[in-house]
Short mmCIF file of C-alpha atoms and ligand atoms in Angstrom, two decimals:
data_model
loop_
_atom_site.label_atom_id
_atom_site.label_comp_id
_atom_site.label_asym_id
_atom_site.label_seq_id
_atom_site.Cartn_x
_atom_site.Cartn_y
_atom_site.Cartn_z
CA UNK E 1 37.24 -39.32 35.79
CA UNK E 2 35.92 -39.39 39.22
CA UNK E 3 37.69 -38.31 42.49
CA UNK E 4 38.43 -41.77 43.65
CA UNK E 5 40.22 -42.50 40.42
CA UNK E 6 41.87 -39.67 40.49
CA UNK E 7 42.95 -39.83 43.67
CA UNK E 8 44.40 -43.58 42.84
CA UNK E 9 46.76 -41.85 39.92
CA UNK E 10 47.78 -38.91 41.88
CA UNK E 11 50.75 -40.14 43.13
CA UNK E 12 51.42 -40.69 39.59
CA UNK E 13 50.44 -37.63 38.11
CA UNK E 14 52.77 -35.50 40.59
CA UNK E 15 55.81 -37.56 39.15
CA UNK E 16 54.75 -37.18 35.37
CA UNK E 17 54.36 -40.79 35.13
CA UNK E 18 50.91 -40.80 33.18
CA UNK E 19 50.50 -41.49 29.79
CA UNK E 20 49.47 -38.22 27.82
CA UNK E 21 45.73 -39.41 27.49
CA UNK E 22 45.46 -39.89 31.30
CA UNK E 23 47.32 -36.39 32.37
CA UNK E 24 44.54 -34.67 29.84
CA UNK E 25 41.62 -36.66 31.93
CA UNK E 26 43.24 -36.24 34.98
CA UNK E 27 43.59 -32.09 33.87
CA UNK E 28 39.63 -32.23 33.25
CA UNK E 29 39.35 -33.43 36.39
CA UNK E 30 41.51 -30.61 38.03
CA UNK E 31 40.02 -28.16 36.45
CA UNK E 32 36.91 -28.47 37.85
CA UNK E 33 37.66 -30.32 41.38
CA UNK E 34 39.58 -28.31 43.89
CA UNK E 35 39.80 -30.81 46.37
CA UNK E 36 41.66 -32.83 44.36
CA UNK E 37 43.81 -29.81 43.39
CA UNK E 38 44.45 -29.45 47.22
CA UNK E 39 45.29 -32.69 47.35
CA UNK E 40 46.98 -32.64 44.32
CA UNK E 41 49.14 -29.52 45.48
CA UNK E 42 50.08 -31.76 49.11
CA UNK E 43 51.92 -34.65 46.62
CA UNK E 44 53.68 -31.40 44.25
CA UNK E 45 55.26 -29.74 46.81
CA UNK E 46 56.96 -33.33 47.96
CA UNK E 47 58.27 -33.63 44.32
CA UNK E 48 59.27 -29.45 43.59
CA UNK E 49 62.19 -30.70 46.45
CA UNK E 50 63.53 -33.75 44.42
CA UNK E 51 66.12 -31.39 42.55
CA UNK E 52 67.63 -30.51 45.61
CA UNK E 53 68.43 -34.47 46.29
CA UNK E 54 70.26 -34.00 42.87
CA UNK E 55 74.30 -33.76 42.42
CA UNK E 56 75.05 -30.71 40.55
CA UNK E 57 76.61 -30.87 37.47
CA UNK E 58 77.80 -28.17 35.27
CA UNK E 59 77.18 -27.91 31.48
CA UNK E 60 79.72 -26.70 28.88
CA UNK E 61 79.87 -22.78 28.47
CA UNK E 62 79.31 -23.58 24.95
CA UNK E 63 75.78 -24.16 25.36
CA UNK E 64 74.83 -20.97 26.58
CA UNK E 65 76.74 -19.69 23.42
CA UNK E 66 74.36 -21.65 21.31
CA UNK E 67 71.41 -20.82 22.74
CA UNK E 68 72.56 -16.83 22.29
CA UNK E 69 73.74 -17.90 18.36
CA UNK E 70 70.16 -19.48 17.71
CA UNK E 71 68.36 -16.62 19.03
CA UNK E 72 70.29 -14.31 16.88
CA UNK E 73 69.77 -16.57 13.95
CA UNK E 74 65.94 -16.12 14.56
CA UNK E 75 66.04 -12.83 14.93
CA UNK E 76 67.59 -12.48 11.57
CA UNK E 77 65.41 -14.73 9.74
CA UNK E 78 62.67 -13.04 11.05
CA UNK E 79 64.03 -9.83 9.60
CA UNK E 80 64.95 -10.97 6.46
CA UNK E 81 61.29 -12.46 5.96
CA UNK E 82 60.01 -9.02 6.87
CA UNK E 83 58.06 -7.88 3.45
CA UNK E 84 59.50 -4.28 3.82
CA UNK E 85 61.55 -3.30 6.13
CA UNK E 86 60.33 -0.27 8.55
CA UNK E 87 63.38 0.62 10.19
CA UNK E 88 66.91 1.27 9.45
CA UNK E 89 68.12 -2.18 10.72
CA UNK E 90 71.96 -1.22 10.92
CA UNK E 91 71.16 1.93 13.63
CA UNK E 92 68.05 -0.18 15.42
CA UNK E 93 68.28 -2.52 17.90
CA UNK E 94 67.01 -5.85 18.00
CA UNK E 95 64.39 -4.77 20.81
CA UNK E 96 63.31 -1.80 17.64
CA UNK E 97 63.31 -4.17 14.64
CA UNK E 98 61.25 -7.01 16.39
CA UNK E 99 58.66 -3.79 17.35
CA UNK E 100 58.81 -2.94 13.81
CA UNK E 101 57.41 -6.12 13.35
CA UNK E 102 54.81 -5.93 15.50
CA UNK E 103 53.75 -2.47 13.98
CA UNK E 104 53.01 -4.08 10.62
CA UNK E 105 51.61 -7.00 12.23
CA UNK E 106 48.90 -4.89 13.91
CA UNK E 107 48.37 -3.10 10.26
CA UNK E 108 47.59 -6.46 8.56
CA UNK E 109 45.47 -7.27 11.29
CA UNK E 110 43.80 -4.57 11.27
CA UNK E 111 42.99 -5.07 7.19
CA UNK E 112 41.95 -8.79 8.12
CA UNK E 113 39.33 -7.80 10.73
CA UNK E 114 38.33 -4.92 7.86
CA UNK E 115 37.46 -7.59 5.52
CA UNK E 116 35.89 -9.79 7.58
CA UNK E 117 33.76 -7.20 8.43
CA UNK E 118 33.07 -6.40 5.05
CA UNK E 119 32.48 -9.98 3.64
CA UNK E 120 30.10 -10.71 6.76
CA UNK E 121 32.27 -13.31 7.77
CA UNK E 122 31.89 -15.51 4.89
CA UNK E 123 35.59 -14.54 3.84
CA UNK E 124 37.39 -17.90 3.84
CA UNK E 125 40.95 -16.38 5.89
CA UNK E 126 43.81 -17.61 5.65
CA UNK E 127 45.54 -19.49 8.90
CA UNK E 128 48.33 -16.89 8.53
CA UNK E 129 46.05 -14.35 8.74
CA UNK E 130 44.53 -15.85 11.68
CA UNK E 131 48.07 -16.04 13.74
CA UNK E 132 48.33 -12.51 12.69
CA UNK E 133 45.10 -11.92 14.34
CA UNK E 134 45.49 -13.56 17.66
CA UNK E 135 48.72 -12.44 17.80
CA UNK E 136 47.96 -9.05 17.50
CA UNK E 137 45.40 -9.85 20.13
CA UNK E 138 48.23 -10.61 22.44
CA UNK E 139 49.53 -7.76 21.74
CA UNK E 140 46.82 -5.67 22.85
CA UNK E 141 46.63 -7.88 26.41
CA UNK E 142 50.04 -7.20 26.99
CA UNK E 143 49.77 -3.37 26.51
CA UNK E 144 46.37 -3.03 28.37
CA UNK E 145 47.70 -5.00 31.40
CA UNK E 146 48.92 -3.40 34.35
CA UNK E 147 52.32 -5.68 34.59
CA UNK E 148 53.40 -4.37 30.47
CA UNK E 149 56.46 -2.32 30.66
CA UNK E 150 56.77 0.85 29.15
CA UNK E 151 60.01 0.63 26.36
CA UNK E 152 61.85 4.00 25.69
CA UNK E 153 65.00 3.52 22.74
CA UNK E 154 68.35 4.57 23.50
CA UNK E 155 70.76 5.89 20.90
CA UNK E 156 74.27 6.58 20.70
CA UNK E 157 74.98 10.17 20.10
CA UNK E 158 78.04 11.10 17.81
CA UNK E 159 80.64 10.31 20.56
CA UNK E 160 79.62 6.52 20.34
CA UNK E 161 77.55 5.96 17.52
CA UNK E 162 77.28 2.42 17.49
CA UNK E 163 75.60 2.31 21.08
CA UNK E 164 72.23 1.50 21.15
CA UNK E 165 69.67 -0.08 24.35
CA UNK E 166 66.21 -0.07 26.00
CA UNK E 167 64.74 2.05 28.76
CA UNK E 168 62.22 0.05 30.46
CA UNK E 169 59.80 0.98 33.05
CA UNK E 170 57.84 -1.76 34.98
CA UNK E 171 54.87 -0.70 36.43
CA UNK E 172 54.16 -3.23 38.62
CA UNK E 173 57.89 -3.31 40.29
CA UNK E 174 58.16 0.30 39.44
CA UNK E 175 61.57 -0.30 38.45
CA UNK E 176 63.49 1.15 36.07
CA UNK E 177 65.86 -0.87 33.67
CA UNK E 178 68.04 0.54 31.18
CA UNK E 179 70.54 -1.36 29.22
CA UNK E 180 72.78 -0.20 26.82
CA UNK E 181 74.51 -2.40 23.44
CA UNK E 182 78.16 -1.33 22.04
CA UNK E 183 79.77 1.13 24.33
CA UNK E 184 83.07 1.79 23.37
CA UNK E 185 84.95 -0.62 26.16
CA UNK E 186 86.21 1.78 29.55
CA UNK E 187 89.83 2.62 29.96
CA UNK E 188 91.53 3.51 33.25
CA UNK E 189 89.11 4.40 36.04
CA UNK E 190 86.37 5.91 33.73
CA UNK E 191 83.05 5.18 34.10
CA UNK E 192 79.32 5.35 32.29
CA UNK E 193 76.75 7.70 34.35
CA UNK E 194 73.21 7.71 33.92
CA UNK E 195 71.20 11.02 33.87
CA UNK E 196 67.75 11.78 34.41
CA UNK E 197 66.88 15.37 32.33
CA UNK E 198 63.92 17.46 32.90
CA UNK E 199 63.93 20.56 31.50
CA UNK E 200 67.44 20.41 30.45
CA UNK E 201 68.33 20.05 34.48
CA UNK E 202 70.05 16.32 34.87
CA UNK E 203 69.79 14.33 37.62
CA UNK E 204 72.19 11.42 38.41
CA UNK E 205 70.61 7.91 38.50
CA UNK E 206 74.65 6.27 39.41
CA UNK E 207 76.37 4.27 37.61
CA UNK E 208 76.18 1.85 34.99
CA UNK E 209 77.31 -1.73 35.65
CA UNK E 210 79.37 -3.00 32.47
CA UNK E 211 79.81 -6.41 31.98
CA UNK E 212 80.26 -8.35 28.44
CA UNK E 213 80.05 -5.38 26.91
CA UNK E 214 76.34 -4.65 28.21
CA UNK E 215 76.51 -1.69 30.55
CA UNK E 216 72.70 -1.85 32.79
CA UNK E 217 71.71 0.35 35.17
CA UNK E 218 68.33 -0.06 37.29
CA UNK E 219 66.80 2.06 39.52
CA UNK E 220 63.58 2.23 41.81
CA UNK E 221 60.72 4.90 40.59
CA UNK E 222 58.64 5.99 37.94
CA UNK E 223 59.96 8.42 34.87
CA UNK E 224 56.82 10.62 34.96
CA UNK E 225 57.69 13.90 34.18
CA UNK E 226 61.43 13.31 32.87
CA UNK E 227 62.09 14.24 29.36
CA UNK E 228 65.04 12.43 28.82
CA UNK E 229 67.83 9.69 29.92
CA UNK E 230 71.32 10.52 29.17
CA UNK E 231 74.61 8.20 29.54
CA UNK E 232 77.82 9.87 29.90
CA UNK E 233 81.37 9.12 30.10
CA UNK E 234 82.81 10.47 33.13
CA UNK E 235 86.27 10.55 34.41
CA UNK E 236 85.17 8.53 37.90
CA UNK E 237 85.53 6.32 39.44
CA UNK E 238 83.48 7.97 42.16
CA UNK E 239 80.07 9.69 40.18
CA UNK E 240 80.51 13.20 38.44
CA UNK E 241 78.28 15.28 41.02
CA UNK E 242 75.18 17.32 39.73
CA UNK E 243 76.52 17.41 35.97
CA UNK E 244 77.71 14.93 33.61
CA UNK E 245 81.44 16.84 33.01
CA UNK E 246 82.33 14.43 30.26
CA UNK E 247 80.47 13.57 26.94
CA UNK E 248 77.11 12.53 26.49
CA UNK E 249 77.13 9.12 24.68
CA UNK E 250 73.55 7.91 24.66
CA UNK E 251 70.35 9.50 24.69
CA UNK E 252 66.60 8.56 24.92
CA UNK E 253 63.36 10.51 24.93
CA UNK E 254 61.06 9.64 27.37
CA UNK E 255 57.56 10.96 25.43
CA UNK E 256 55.20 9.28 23.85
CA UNK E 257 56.83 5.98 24.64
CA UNK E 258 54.45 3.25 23.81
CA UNK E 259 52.92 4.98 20.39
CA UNK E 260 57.03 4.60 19.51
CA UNK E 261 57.90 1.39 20.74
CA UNK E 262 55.15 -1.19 19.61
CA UNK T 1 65.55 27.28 33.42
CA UNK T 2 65.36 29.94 36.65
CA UNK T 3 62.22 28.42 38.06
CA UNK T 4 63.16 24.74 37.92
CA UNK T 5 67.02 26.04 39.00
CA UNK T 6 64.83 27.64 42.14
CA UNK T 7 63.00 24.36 42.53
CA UNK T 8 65.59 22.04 42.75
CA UNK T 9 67.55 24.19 45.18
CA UNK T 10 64.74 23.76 47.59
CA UNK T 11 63.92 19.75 47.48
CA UNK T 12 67.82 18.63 46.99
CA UNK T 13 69.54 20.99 49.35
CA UNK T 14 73.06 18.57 51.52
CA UNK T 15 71.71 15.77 49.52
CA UNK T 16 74.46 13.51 47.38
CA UNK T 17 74.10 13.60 44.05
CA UNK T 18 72.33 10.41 42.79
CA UNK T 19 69.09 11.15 44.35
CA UNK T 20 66.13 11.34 42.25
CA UNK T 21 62.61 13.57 43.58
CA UNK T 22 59.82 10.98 43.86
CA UNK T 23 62.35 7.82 43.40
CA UNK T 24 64.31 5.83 45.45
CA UNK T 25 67.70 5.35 43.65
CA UNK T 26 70.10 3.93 44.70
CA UNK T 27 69.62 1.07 42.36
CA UNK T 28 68.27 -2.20 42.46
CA UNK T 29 70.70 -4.24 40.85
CA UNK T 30 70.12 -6.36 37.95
CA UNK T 31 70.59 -9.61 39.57
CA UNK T 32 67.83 -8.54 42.34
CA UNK T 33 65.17 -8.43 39.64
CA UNK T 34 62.50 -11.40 40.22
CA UNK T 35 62.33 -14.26 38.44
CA UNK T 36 59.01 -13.19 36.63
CA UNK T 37 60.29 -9.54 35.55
CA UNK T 38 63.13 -11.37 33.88
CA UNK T 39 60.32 -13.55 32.32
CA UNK T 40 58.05 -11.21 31.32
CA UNK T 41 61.19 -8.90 29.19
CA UNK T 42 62.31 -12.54 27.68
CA UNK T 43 58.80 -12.33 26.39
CA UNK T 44 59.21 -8.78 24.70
CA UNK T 45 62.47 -10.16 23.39
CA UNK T 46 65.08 -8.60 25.66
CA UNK T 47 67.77 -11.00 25.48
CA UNK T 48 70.19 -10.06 28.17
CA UNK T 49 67.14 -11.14 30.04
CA UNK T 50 67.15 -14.69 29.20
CA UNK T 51 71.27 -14.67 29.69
CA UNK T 52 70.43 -13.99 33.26
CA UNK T 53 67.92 -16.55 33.36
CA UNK T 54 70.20 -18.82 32.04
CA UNK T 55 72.68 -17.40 34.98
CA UNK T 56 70.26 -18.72 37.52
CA UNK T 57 68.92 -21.78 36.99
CA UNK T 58 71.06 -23.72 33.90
CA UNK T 59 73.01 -25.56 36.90
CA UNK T 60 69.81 -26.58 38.71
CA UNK T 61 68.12 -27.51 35.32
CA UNK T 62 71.40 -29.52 33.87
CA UNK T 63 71.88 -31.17 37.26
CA UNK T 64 68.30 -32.82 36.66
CA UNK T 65 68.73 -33.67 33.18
CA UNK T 66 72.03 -35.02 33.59
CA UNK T 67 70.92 -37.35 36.35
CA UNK T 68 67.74 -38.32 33.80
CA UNK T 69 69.79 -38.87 31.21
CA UNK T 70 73.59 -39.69 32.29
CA UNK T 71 75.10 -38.16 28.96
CA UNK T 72 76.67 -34.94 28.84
CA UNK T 73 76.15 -34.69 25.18
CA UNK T 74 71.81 -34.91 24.97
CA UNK T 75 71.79 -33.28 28.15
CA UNK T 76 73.05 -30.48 26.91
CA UNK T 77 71.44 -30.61 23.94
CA UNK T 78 67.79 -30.72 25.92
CA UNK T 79 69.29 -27.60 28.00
CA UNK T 80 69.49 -25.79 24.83
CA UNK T 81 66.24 -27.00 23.21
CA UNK T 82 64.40 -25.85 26.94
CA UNK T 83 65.57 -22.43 26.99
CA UNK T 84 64.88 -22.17 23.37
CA UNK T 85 61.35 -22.71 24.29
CA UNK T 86 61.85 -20.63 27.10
CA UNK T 87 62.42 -17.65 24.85
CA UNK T 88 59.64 -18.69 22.41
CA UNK T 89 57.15 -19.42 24.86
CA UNK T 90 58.16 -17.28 27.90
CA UNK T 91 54.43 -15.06 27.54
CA UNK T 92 52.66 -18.13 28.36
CA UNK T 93 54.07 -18.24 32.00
CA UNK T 94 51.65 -17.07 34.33
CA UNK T 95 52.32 -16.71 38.05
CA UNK T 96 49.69 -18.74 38.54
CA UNK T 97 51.06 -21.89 36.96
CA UNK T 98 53.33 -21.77 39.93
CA UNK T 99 56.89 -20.25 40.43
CA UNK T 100 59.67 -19.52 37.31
CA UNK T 101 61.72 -21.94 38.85
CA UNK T 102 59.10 -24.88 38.82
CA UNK T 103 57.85 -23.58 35.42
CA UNK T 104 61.28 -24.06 34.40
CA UNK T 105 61.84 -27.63 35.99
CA UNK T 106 58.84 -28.70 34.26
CA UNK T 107 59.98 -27.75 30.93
CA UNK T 108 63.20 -29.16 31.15
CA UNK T 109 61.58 -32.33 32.81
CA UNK T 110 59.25 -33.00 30.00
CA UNK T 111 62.19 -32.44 27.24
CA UNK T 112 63.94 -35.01 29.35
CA UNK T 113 60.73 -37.75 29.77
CA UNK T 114 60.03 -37.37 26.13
CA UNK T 115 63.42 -38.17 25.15
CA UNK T 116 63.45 -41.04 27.81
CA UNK T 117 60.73 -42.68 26.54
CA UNK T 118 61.05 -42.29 22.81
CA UNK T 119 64.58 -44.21 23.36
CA UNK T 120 62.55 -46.90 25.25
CA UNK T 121 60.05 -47.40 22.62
CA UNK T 122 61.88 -49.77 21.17
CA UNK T 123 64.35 -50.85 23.39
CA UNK T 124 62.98 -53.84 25.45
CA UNK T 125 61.81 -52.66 29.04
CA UNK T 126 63.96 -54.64 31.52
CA UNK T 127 63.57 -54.31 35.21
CA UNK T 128 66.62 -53.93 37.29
CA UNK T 129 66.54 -56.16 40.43
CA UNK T 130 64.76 -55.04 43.37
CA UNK T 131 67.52 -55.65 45.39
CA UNK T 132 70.19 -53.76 43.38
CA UNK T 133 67.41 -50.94 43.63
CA UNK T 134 67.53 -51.25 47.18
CA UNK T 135 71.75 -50.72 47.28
CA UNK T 136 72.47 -48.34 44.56
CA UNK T 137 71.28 -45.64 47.05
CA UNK T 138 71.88 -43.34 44.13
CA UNK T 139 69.34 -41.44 45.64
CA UNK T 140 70.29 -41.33 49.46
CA UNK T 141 74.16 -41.39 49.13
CA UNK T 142 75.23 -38.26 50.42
CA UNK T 143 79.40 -38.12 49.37
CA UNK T 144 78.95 -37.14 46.41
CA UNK T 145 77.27 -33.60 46.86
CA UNK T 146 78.71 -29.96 46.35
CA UNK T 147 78.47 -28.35 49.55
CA UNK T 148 76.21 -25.93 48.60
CA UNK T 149 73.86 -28.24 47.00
CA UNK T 150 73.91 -29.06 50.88
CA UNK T 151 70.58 -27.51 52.18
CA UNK T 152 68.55 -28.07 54.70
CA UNK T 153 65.41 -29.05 52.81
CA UNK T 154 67.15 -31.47 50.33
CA UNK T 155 69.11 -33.32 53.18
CA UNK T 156 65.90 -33.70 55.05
CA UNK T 157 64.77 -34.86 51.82
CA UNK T 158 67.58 -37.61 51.50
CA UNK T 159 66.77 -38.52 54.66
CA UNK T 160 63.08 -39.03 54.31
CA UNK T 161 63.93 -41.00 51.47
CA UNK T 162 65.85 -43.46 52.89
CA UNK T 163 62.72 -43.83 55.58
CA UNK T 164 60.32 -45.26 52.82
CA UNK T 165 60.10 -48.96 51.74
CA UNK T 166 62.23 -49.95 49.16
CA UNK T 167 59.46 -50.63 46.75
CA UNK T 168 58.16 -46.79 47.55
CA UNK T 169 61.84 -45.56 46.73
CA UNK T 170 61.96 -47.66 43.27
CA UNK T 171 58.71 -46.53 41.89
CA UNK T 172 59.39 -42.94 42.43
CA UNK T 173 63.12 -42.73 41.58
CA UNK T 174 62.29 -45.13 38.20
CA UNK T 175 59.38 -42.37 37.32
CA UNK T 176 60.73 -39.08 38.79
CA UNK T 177 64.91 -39.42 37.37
CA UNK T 178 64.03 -42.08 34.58
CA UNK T 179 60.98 -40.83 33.36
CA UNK T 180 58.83 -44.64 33.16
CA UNK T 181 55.32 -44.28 32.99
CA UNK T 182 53.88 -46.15 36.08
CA UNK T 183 52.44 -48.91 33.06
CA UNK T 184 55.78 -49.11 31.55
CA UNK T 185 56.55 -50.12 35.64
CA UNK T 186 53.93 -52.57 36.31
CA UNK T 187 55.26 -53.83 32.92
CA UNK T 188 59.09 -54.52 33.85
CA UNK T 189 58.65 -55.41 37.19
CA UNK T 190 55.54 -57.91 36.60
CA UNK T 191 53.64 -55.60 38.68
CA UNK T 192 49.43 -55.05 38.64
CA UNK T 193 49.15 -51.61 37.40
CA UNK T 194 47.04 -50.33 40.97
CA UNK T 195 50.17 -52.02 43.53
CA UNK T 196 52.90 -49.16 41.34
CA UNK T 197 49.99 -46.15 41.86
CA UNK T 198 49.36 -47.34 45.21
CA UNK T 199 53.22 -47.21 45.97
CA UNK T 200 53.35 -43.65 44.27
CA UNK T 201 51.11 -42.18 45.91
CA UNK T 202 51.81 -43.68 49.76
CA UNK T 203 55.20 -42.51 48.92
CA UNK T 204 54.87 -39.21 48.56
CA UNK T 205 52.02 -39.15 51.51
CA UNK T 206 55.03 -40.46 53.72
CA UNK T 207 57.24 -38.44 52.49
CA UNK T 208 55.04 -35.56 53.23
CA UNK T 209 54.26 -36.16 56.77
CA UNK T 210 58.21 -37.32 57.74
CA UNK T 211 58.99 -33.78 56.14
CA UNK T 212 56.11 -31.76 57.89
CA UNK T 213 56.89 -33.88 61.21
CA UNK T 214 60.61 -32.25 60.30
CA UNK T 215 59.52 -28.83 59.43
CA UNK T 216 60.66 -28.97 55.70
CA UNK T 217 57.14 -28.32 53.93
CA UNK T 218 54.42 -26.73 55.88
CA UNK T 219 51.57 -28.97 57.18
ZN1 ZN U 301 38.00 -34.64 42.56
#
């Protein structure tokens, strides 16, 4: 495809209205013709404003309910076709048992790039092995890039021991998210707190917003030098002031945070 | 436990509690967080993540398929199937393929085109009048739109539309909200295949300049 033909579909192209053999000629094209991208890019941002011309409709709460239901059906097939399983998957979260995964993942990997190293190459892998692989490579990308965030588990202590969440540090926002699973539901004007510990010495990080049953909590900054994130029950509403006064519920440790996660 | 009491007397002294050395809390909340963080966590398999995704944009998204495909039922059904890809494929978005929200469009969009034109495969392709075309308005009728839906850039947008040719408006609205190929066009409406490219394409270069003359996209 030349620019002249190109620029006869592009009209066409910017409303999906190719067949797929012409969008892949047309993407050869792109790929190695920026004026036409340019041009290209003029028609798009005509069409990216079509939705607004749109009457909006809403859909039935019950899809996003299916959606959630077929996620959590993967996620259970996917641990139930786990050869062994790694961690406890009653006390984990689903954030810990999909990292489980990956852990053994990486190990087969690992044994698949071994033999191919040993057989020279000639070793006639498997495609499964070969997802594993590139998978695994994937993984690596995502933990050597700057954007990857940093994943710290949360566990209920004994006070609410079937609360579980994430701690997760973006580097490239430098925000802080942490979300918590199955706190016991708030009565009166109580009220979750987050804590910072260093040392033993907390530091309030406010309060946690609970909603559905998820209580989340985000904050601006990194966690260097923090040992560990605490969530208390306090009597509230207004925050407990340098010390949680009532119960720690959840706890994370904030060391050696990747080596655990992945 | 002495030293870092000493330490923290001097850095936090009259401030409220909730402060954090070498952070800025207070808070971002969670519904601040960009479009691409909440992207990038569906991809590690946080899932509260994609709820709030789903918070965002499932009106926008089932407002377009709905209009594509004028039945609740497969609509919703398409909404579903595009935010289960969502959470399958979400670490293939790259900011560079554009914004979450267009990435997003784009998947539902194709969902909705393939399902268009697998029902037409065998159903015979019949043109509708260009006259009727020209009075359905569907696209420039203005009554029946939520107020909010009401913004600047897609009333501008109405009313650029209703400045092209009638032939311009068919060939877009019949590919853009019905998903025809610009063949499957030239087809139904007896058309050489060139005239419905030609009409694409001039319609969205008029469009463009009555919306740049307006101020709604950037020249
Ligand atoms: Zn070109």
């Amino acid at each position: 495809m030349n620019c002249q033909e190109f620029e006869e579909l592009s009209g066409a192209y910017a409303l999906d209205a190719l067949t797929e053999e012409e969008r892949r000629a047309a993407d050869e094209h792109l790929a190695q013709c920026p004026k036409c991208s340019r041009a290209l890019q003029q028609l798009r941002s005509v069409v990216e404003l079509f939705p607004l011309t749109v009457p909006p409709v809403e859909p039935s709460p019950r899809v996003k309910e299916r959606i959630l239901a077929r996620i959590e059906e993967q996620a259970q097939q996917q641990r139930s076709s786990q050869m062994q399983p790694a961690l406890p998957s009653q006390a984990g979260s689903y954030w810990q048992q999909r990292a489980g995964k990956r852990w053994r993942w990486a190990a087969l990997a690992a044994v698949a790039v071994l033999l191919l190293a040993l057989l020279g190459g000639t070793f006639a892998w498997n495609i499964s092995l070969q997802q594993q692989l590139s998978h695994l490579q994937q993984q690596v990308a995502l933990l050597g890039s700057p954007e990857a965030p940093v994943v710290y588990p949360l566990r209920g202590t004994a006070q609410a021991s079937s609360a579980h969440g994430e701690v997760m540090y973006f580097p490239r926002q430098q925000v802080t998210v942490v979300v918590v699973y199955g706190l016991p539901p708030l009565e009166g004007s109580h009220v979750y707190q987050g804590w910072l510990l260093r040392h033993q010495h907390p530091t309030s990080i406010g309060l946690l917003t609970v909603e559905n049953g998820v209580a989340t909590l985000n904050f601006q900054g990194p966690l260097t030098g923090y040992d560990s994130l605490a969530i208390s029950l306090e009597n509230g509403p207004q925050p407990s002031r340098e010390v949680p006064k009532g119960p720690v519920v959840a706890l994370g440790t904030l060391i050696n945070s990747r080596a655990n996660s992945y | 436990m002495s030293a870092s009491g000493k330490k923290e007397g001097q850095g936090s002294g009259g401030q409220a509690s909730g402060s954090l050395p070498g952070a800025r809390p207070p808070h971002i909340p969670v519904e601040e967080l960009s479009d691409e963080t909440l992207v990038r966590a569906i991809s590690l398999g946080v899932v509260w993540a994609l709820e709030m995704l789903y918070e965002r944009y499932h009106r926008l998204l089932y407002s377009i398929t709905y209009r594509m495909i004028k039945d609740h039922q497969v609509a919703e059904d398409l909404l579903q199937e595009a935010f289960l890809a969502v959470w399958q494929n979400a670490g293939s978005y790259s900011s560079r393929m554009g914004s979450v929200q267009n990435w997003l469009i784009s998947i539902m969009r194709h969902r909705a085109i393939d399902y268009l034109r697998r029902l037409r495969t065998h159903a015979e392709l019949r043109g509708m009048p260009l006259e009727d075309a020209a009075t359905s308005e569907e696209m420039v009728s203005a009554d029946a739109w939520d107020a909010v839906w009401r913004s600047v850039q897609g009333a501008q947008l109405r009313r650029a539309l209703t400045l092209l040719s009638s032939e311009q408006r068919l060939v877009i609205e019949l590919a853009y909200f019905e998903g025809w190929t610009h063949s499957e066009i030239a087809r139904a409406y007896g058309l050489p295949l060139g005239t419905v490219k030609a009409r694409m394409r001039l319609g969205l270069m008029r469009l463009r300049s009555i919306l740049e003359r307006l101020g709604t996209v950037e020249s």
